[in-house]
Coordinates of C-alpha atoms in Angstrom, one line a residue:
M249 CA 0.1 0.7 -5.4
S250 CA 3.2 2.7 -6.1
P251 CA 6.7 1.7 -4.8
S252 CA 6.4 4.9 -2.7
L253 CA 3.5 3.4 -0.6
G254 CA 1.6 6.8 -1.1
R255 CA 4.4 9.1 -0.2
I256 CA 4.8 12.3 -2.2
N257 CA 8.0 14.5 -1.3
G258 CA 8.3 12.4 2.0
K259 CA 4.6 13.1 3.0
I260 CA 1.9 10.5 3.0
D261 CA -0.7 10.9 0.2
P262 CA -3.8 11.6 2.2
E263 CA -6.1 10.3 -0.5
L264 CA -4.3 7.0 -0.8
H265 CA -3.9 6.8 3.1
K266 CA -7.7 7.2 3.2
E267 CA -8.5 4.5 0.6
V268 CA -6.2 2.1 2.1
K269 CA -7.7 2.7 5.6
H270 CA -11.2 2.4 4.3
Y271 CA -10.2 -0.9 2.6
A272 CA -8.6 -2.2 5.7
I273 CA -11.7 -1.5 7.7
E274 CA -13.9 -3.2 5.0
T275 CA -11.8 -6.4 4.8
N276 CA -10.9 -6.5 8.5
Q277 CA -7.1 -6.3 8.1
S278 CA -4.5 -4.0 9.4
V279 CA -3.2 -1.2 7.2
I280 CA 0.3 -2.8 7.5
G281 CA -1.1 -6.0 6.4
I282 CA -2.5 -4.5 3.2
I283 CA 0.7 -2.7 2.6
E284 CA 2.7 -6.0 3.0
I285 CA 0.3 -7.8 0.6
A286 CA 0.6 -4.9 -2.0
L287 CA 4.5 -4.8 -1.6
R288 CA 4.7 -8.6 -2.0
E289 CA 2.7 -8.4 -5.2
Y290 CA 4.7 -5.6 -6.5
L291 CA 7.9 -7.4 -5.8
K292 CA 6.5 -10.5 -7.5
N293 CA 5.4 -8.6 -10.5
H294 CA 8.7 -6.6 -10.8
S295 CA 11.2 -9.1 -9.6
I296 CA 15.0 -8.9 -10.8
K297 CA 15.8 -11.6 -13.1

């Protein structure tokens, strides 16, 4: 997931939103929960050292 969390010019990317929503339903998680996990992974992989 990009650091913009699917936003292009301040608007949510509808394809990415649909994909995340579908994944959320499949895994019985909230969209916010998925974004939180993705952000945590992103920060872990791009930490400032």
